[in-house]
mmCIF file of C-alpha atoms and ligand atoms in Angstrom:
data_model
loop_
_atom_site.group_PDB
_atom_site.id
_atom_site.type_symbol
_atom_site.label_atom_id
_atom_site.label_comp_id
_atom_site.label_asym_id
_atom_site.label_seq_id
_atom_site.Cartn_x
_atom_site.Cartn_y
_atom_site.Cartn_z
ATOM 1 C CA MET A 1 78.980 85.193 78.652
ATOM 2 C CA VAL A 2 78.200 85.913 82.634
ATOM 3 C CA ASP A 3 75.044 83.932 82.314
ATOM 4 C CA GLU A 4 75.893 81.116 80.309
ATOM 5 C CA GLN A 5 79.759 80.596 80.979
ATOM 6 C CA LEU A 6 80.700 81.966 84.235
ATOM 7 C CA ILE A 7 77.956 81.493 86.941
ATOM 8 C CA PRO A 8 77.438 77.727 85.355
ATOM 9 C CA ARG A 9 81.003 76.982 85.938
ATOM 10 C CA GLY A 10 81.077 78.187 89.564
ATOM 11 C CA ILE A 11 82.158 82.023 89.305
ATOM 12 C CA MET A 12 80.081 83.468 92.144
ATOM 13 C CA ASP A 13 81.874 87.023 93.245
ATOM 14 C CA LYS A 14 79.451 89.426 92.286
ATOM 15 C CA ARG A 15 82.077 92.248 91.652
ATOM 16 C CA ILE A 16 83.672 90.021 89.314
ATOM 17 C CA LEU A 17 80.779 89.490 87.475
ATOM 18 C CA ASP A 18 79.724 92.935 87.409
ATOM 19 C CA ALA A 19 83.265 93.940 86.265
ATOM 20 C CA ILE A 20 83.156 91.395 83.544
ATOM 21 C CA GLY A 21 79.403 92.752 82.345
ATOM 22 C CA LYS A 22 80.653 96.013 82.205
ATOM 23 C CA VAL A 23 83.910 95.663 80.314
ATOM 24 C CA PRO A 24 83.375 95.510 76.436
ATOM 25 C CA ARG A 25 85.373 92.645 75.733
ATOM 26 C CA HIS A 26 85.122 93.417 71.597
ATOM 27 C CA ILE A 27 86.936 96.794 71.965
ATOM 28 C CA PHE A 28 90.274 94.642 72.605
ATOM 29 C CA ILE A 29 89.952 92.610 69.693
ATOM 30 C CA GLU A 30 89.997 93.057 65.871
ATOM 31 C CA GLU A 31 86.588 93.805 64.294
ATOM 32 C CA ALA A 32 87.128 91.103 62.248
ATOM 33 C CA PHE A 33 86.818 88.866 65.440
ATOM 34 C CA TRP A 34 83.725 90.810 67.086
ATOM 35 C CA ASP A 35 81.144 87.913 65.995
ATOM 36 C CA ARG A 36 83.166 85.833 68.559
ATOM 37 C CA ALA A 37 84.126 88.420 70.934
ATOM 38 C CA TYR A 38 82.082 86.999 73.682
ATOM 39 C CA GLY A 39 82.391 83.356 73.058
ATOM 40 C CA ASP A 40 83.918 80.679 75.199
ATOM 41 C CA HIS A 41 87.442 80.992 73.922
ATOM 42 C CA ALA A 42 90.778 82.679 73.479
ATOM 43 C CA LEU A 43 90.732 84.765 70.204
ATOM 44 C CA PRO A 44 94.028 86.112 68.510
ATOM 45 C CA ILE A 45 95.323 89.316 68.915
ATOM 46 C CA GLY A 46 98.065 89.202 66.458
ATOM 47 C CA GLU A 47 101.498 88.620 67.163
ATOM 48 C CA ARG A 48 101.191 84.964 67.934
ATOM 49 C CA GLN A 49 99.487 85.961 71.055
ATOM 50 C CA SER A 50 95.639 85.975 72.524
ATOM 51 C CA ILE A 51 93.184 87.490 74.532
ATOM 52 C CA SER A 52 92.180 84.745 77.033
ATOM 53 C CA GLN A 53 89.097 82.772 77.368
ATOM 54 C CA PRO A 54 86.352 84.765 79.346
ATOM 55 C CA TYR A 55 86.172 82.042 82.013
ATOM 56 C CA MET A 56 89.908 81.792 82.734
ATOM 57 C CA VAL A 57 89.912 85.836 83.104
ATOM 58 C CA ALA A 58 87.514 85.383 85.805
ATOM 59 C CA LEU A 59 88.909 82.105 87.628
ATOM 60 C CA MET A 60 92.195 84.041 87.731
ATOM 61 C CA THR A 61 91.027 87.466 89.002
ATOM 62 C CA GLU A 62 88.466 85.511 91.301
ATOM 63 C CA ALA A 63 91.712 83.553 92.944
ATOM 64 C CA LEU A 64 93.133 86.966 93.566
ATOM 65 C CA GLU A 65 90.634 87.881 96.201
ATOM 66 C CA LEU A 66 90.385 91.852 95.223
ATOM 67 C CA THR A 67 88.546 93.971 97.733
ATOM 68 C CA GLY A 68 89.329 97.261 95.904
ATOM 69 C CA THR A 69 92.551 98.370 97.830
ATOM 70 C CA GLU A 70 95.084 96.574 96.306
ATOM 71 C CA ARG A 71 98.347 97.045 93.875
ATOM 72 C CA VAL A 72 98.207 94.509 91.488
ATOM 73 C CA LEU A 73 101.119 93.640 89.446
ATOM 74 C CA GLU A 74 100.130 92.013 85.780
ATOM 75 C CA ILE A 75 102.588 90.273 83.656
ATOM 76 C CA GLY A 76 101.331 89.941 80.119
ATOM 77 C CA THR A 77 99.096 92.692 79.333
ATOM 78 C CA GLY A 78 98.382 91.181 75.913
ATOM 79 C CA SER A 79 94.977 92.985 74.387
ATOM 80 C CA GLY A 80 94.558 94.828 77.892
ATOM 81 C CA TYR A 81 91.019 93.121 78.308
ATOM 82 C CA GLN A 82 92.496 91.344 81.981
ATOM 83 C CA THR A 83 94.065 94.641 82.817
ATOM 84 C CA ALA A 84 90.887 96.731 82.508
ATOM 85 C CA ILE A 85 88.945 93.672 84.808
ATOM 86 C CA LEU A 86 91.465 94.167 87.657
ATOM 87 C CA ALA A 87 91.603 97.972 87.279
ATOM 88 C CA GLU A 88 87.994 97.824 87.912
ATOM 89 C CA LEU A 89 88.557 95.634 91.005
ATOM 90 C CA ALA A 90 91.961 97.159 92.560
ATOM 91 C CA ALA A 91 93.423 100.292 93.163
ATOM 92 C CA LYS A 92 96.233 100.415 90.749
ATOM 93 C CA VAL A 93 97.297 98.009 88.361
ATOM 94 C CA TYR A 94 100.998 97.548 87.050
ATOM 95 C CA SER A 95 101.099 95.755 83.979
ATOM 96 C CA ILE A 96 104.219 94.454 81.837
ATOM 97 C CA GLU A 97 104.008 93.330 78.368
ATOM 98 C CA ARG A 98 107.139 92.353 76.261
ATOM 99 C CA ILE A 99 105.922 93.072 72.632
ATOM 100 C CA LYS A 100 105.724 97.011 72.216
ATOM 101 C CA VAL A 101 102.977 96.945 69.685
ATOM 102 C CA LEU A 102 100.453 95.041 71.629
ATOM 103 C CA ALA A 103 101.398 97.660 74.930
ATOM 104 C CA HIS A 104 100.967 100.543 72.893
ATOM 105 C CA ARG A 105 97.660 99.303 71.478
ATOM 106 C CA ALA A 106 96.443 98.087 74.776
ATOM 107 C CA ARG A 107 97.365 101.745 76.253
ATOM 108 C CA MET A 108 95.226 103.458 73.536
ATOM 109 C CA ILE A 109 92.116 101.192 73.936
ATOM 110 C CA LEU A 110 92.525 101.357 78.137
ATOM 111 C CA ASP A 111 92.563 105.197 77.527
ATOM 112 C CA GLY A 112 89.692 105.301 75.175
ATOM 113 C CA LEU A 113 87.827 103.699 78.316
ATOM 114 C CA ASN A 114 89.253 106.175 80.670
ATOM 115 C CA TYR A 115 91.144 103.797 83.199
ATOM 116 C CA LEU A 116 93.392 106.329 85.156
ATOM 117 C CA ASN A 117 94.479 103.403 87.506
ATOM 118 C CA ILE A 118 96.587 101.824 85.323
ATOM 119 C CA VAL A 119 100.266 101.651 84.397
ATOM 120 C CA ILE A 120 101.724 99.742 81.670
ATOM 121 C CA LYS A 121 105.522 99.043 80.608
ATOM 122 C CA VAL A 122 107.308 97.184 77.837
ATOM 123 C CA PHE A 123 109.971 94.999 79.139
ATOM 124 C CA ASP A 124 110.859 91.596 80.148
ATOM 125 C CA GLY A 125 108.167 90.770 82.947
ATOM 126 C CA THR A 126 110.264 87.829 84.437
ATOM 127 C CA TYR A 127 111.954 90.335 86.193
ATOM 128 C CA GLY A 128 108.935 91.664 88.189
ATOM 129 C CA TRP A 129 108.611 95.512 88.295
ATOM 130 C CA PRO A 130 111.188 95.993 91.176
ATOM 131 C CA ASP A 131 110.867 99.746 91.964
ATOM 132 C CA GLU A 132 107.024 99.283 92.468
ATOM 133 C CA ALA A 133 107.251 96.282 94.753
ATOM 134 C CA PRO A 134 105.845 95.052 96.969
ATOM 135 C CA PHE A 135 102.387 94.220 95.497
ATOM 136 C CA ASP A 136 99.210 92.977 96.768
ATOM 137 C CA ALA A 137 98.557 90.354 94.277
ATOM 138 C CA ILE A 138 100.380 88.961 91.302
ATOM 139 C CA ILE A 139 98.865 87.708 88.327
ATOM 140 C CA VAL A 140 100.826 86.319 85.374
ATOM 141 C CA THR A 141 99.247 85.743 82.089
ATOM 142 C CA ALA A 142 101.602 83.319 79.953
ATOM 143 C CA GLY A 143 102.493 79.742 80.921
ATOM 144 C CA ALA A 144 106.000 79.586 82.972
ATOM 145 C CA PRO A 145 108.223 76.722 82.985
ATOM 146 C CA ALA A 146 108.959 77.619 86.765
ATOM 147 C CA ILE A 147 108.205 80.307 89.262
ATOM 148 C CA PRO A 148 110.555 83.232 88.611
ATOM 149 C CA GLN A 149 112.089 84.246 91.926
ATOM 150 C CA ALA A 150 111.284 88.067 91.554
ATOM 151 C CA TYR A 151 107.681 87.179 91.819
ATOM 152 C CA ILE A 152 108.483 85.660 95.556
ATOM 153 C CA GLU A 153 110.127 88.531 96.465
ATOM 154 C CA GLN A 154 107.976 91.272 95.341
ATOM 155 C CA LEU A 155 104.854 89.263 96.822
ATOM 156 C CA LYS A 156 103.455 91.159 100.049
ATOM 157 C CA GLU A 157 103.014 88.710 103.023
ATOM 158 C CA GLY A 158 99.556 87.478 102.720
ATOM 159 C CA GLY A 159 99.574 88.478 99.097
ATOM 160 C CA ARG A 160 98.335 86.204 95.975
ATOM 161 C CA ILE A 161 99.945 85.066 92.935
ATOM 162 C CA ILE A 162 98.470 83.034 89.920
ATOM 163 C CA ILE A 163 100.360 81.826 87.383
ATOM 164 C CA PRO A 164 100.278 78.871 84.990
ATOM 165 C CA VAL A 165 103.296 76.580 84.982
ATOM 166 C CA GLY A 166 104.063 73.777 83.335
ATOM 167 C CA ASP A 167 105.567 72.694 79.933
ATOM 168 C CA ARG A 168 104.912 74.936 76.432
ATOM 169 C CA SER A 169 101.891 73.123 75.498
ATOM 170 C CA SER A 170 100.023 72.724 78.653
ATOM 171 C CA GLN A 171 100.004 73.934 82.254
ATOM 172 C CA VAL A 172 98.772 73.911 85.670
ATOM 173 C CA LEU A 173 97.116 77.230 86.927
ATOM 174 C CA LYS A 174 98.817 77.572 90.534
ATOM 175 C CA LYS A 175 97.762 80.007 93.312
ATOM 176 C CA GLY A 176 100.343 80.983 95.615
ATOM 177 C CA VAL A 177 99.626 82.825 99.007
ATOM 178 C CA LYS A 178 102.757 84.315 100.657
ATOM 179 C CA MET A 179 103.267 83.205 104.416
ATOM 180 C CA GLY A 180 106.330 83.374 106.607
ATOM 181 C CA GLY A 181 108.258 84.592 103.560
ATOM 182 C CA GLY A 182 107.812 81.781 101.294
ATOM 183 C CA ILE A 183 104.733 80.917 99.177
ATOM 184 C CA VAL A 184 102.440 78.365 99.767
ATOM 185 C CA PHE A 185 100.830 76.828 96.435
ATOM 186 C CA THR A 186 97.606 75.092 95.255
ATOM 187 C CA ASP A 187 96.586 73.908 92.060
ATOM 188 C CA LEU A 188 93.436 75.217 90.632
ATOM 189 C CA THR A 189 93.159 73.787 87.085
ATOM 190 C CA SER A 190 94.940 72.525 83.985
ATOM 191 C CA CYS A 191 95.038 75.293 81.263
ATOM 192 C CA ILE A 192 96.987 75.989 77.972
ATOM 193 C CA PHE A 193 98.766 79.443 77.646
ATOM 194 C CA VAL A 194 101.031 81.159 75.329
ATOM 195 C CA PRO A 195 104.855 80.787 76.664
ATOM 196 C CA LEU A 196 106.141 83.472 79.220
ATOM 197 C CA ILE A 197 109.330 84.324 77.250
ATOM 198 C CA GLY A 198 112.039 86.246 79.076
ATOM 199 C CA ALA A 199 115.401 85.842 81.000
ATOM 200 C CA PHE A 200 113.667 83.649 83.843
ATOM 201 C CA ALA A 201 111.243 81.819 81.804
ATOM 202 C CA TRP A 202 111.078 80.265 78.266
ATOM 203 C CA LYS A 203 114.191 81.622 76.096
ATOM 204 C CA LYS A 204 112.328 82.146 72.672
ATOM 205 C CA GLU A 205 109.248 81.807 70.942
ATOM 206 C CA GLU A 206 108.795 78.452 68.697
ATOM 207 C CA ASP A 207 106.773 77.594 65.447
ATOM 208 C CA SER A 208 104.813 75.119 67.903
ATOM 209 C CA ASP A 209 103.302 77.731 70.229
ATOM 210 C CA ARG A 210 99.951 77.825 69.021
ATOM 211 C CA ARG A 211 97.725 81.007 68.332
ATOM 212 C CA ASN A 212 94.632 80.096 70.037
ATOM 213 C CA ASN A 213 95.796 79.118 73.614
ATOM 214 C CA ASN A 214 95.004 81.512 76.512
HETATM 215 N N1 LIG B 1 95.271 88.739 79.593
HETATM 216 C C1 LIG B 1 95.670 88.899 78.250
HETATM 217 C C2 LIG B 1 94.424 89.738 77.475
HETATM 218 O O1 LIG B 1 93.244 89.359 78.326
HETATM 219 O O2 LIG B 1 94.658 89.896 76.445
HETATM 220 C C3 LIG B 1 96.341 87.966 77.444
HETATM 221 C C4 LIG B 1 97.773 87.631 77.531
HETATM 222 S S1 LIG B 1 98.500 86.762 76.269
HETATM 223 C C5 LIG B 1 97.738 85.206 76.973
HETATM 224 C C6 LIG B 1 100.133 86.525 77.048
HETATM 225 C C7 LIG B 1 100.874 87.647 77.196
HETATM 226 O O3 LIG B 1 102.011 88.034 77.841
HETATM 227 C C8 LIG B 1 101.423 88.060 75.845
HETATM 228 O O4 LIG B 1 100.896 89.463 75.041
HETATM 229 C C9 LIG B 1 102.914 88.067 75.360
HETATM 230 O O5 LIG B 1 103.294 88.844 74.695
HETATM 231 C C10 LIG B 1 102.950 88.238 77.133
HETATM 232 N N2 LIG B 1 104.406 87.722 77.433
HETATM 233 C C11 LIG B 1 105.251 86.832 77.395
HETATM 234 N N3 LIG B 1 106.318 86.539 78.160
HETATM 235 C C12 LIG B 1 106.240 88.168 78.572
HETATM 236 C C13 LIG B 1 107.144 88.695 79.659
HETATM 237 N N4 LIG B 1 108.241 88.136 79.934
HETATM 238 N N5 LIG B 1 107.157 89.916 79.975
HETATM 239 C C14 LIG B 1 105.754 90.389 79.729
HETATM 240 N N6 LIG B 1 104.958 89.795 78.910
HETATM 241 C C15 LIG B 1 105.090 88.775 78.350
#
């Protein structure tokens, strides 16, 4: 995964490559998919959701510019795989998942891997996590129609946010840096994520939301 998918596409940060080399991706998915666990693609994790493509996990993590001291907010725990990568690279990860069964499964897997710096909450992540704000970094692993105001308010000055923004079927991965109270955004790449569902995003899932998106 590291040598064939990440380095050739320009992921250079050794800490990220080491973290991805260390965390066993197959543990986060059903045994039926283990033969494809390290492939260059997203995979289904049930509940019409997915574990993201390894390259997308690496790209989003790299853009957060983590040094090891940060408190990170993750929206969309999913399988917990991205959460584990963040926990390898930051001080503490606050992760929100709206689907209870996924949050519980991720918690069990992450406990089994002995991660002590992860808190997971079942909630609508479009509110952010006001009680624990502000955060040094925010990563949103589902596609939003627009950037929820809570993320702007809950990001520290100088903090980084990564979020896919667009319509239900395709988005642009945006990186924002908070400066002077506002956020300056740059576009990283086009992408396809499952929708961010909540009070300040898409209102419900639709039949057209495909299973194998990020
Ligand atoms: N990064 C995850 C991984 O590696 O497994 C993949 C996350 S998956 C692409 C997106 C997740 O966002 C889904 O599990 C979905 O249920 C969750 N989600 C969507 N809207 C949400 C919301 N408002 N709050 C919290 N989680 C949400």
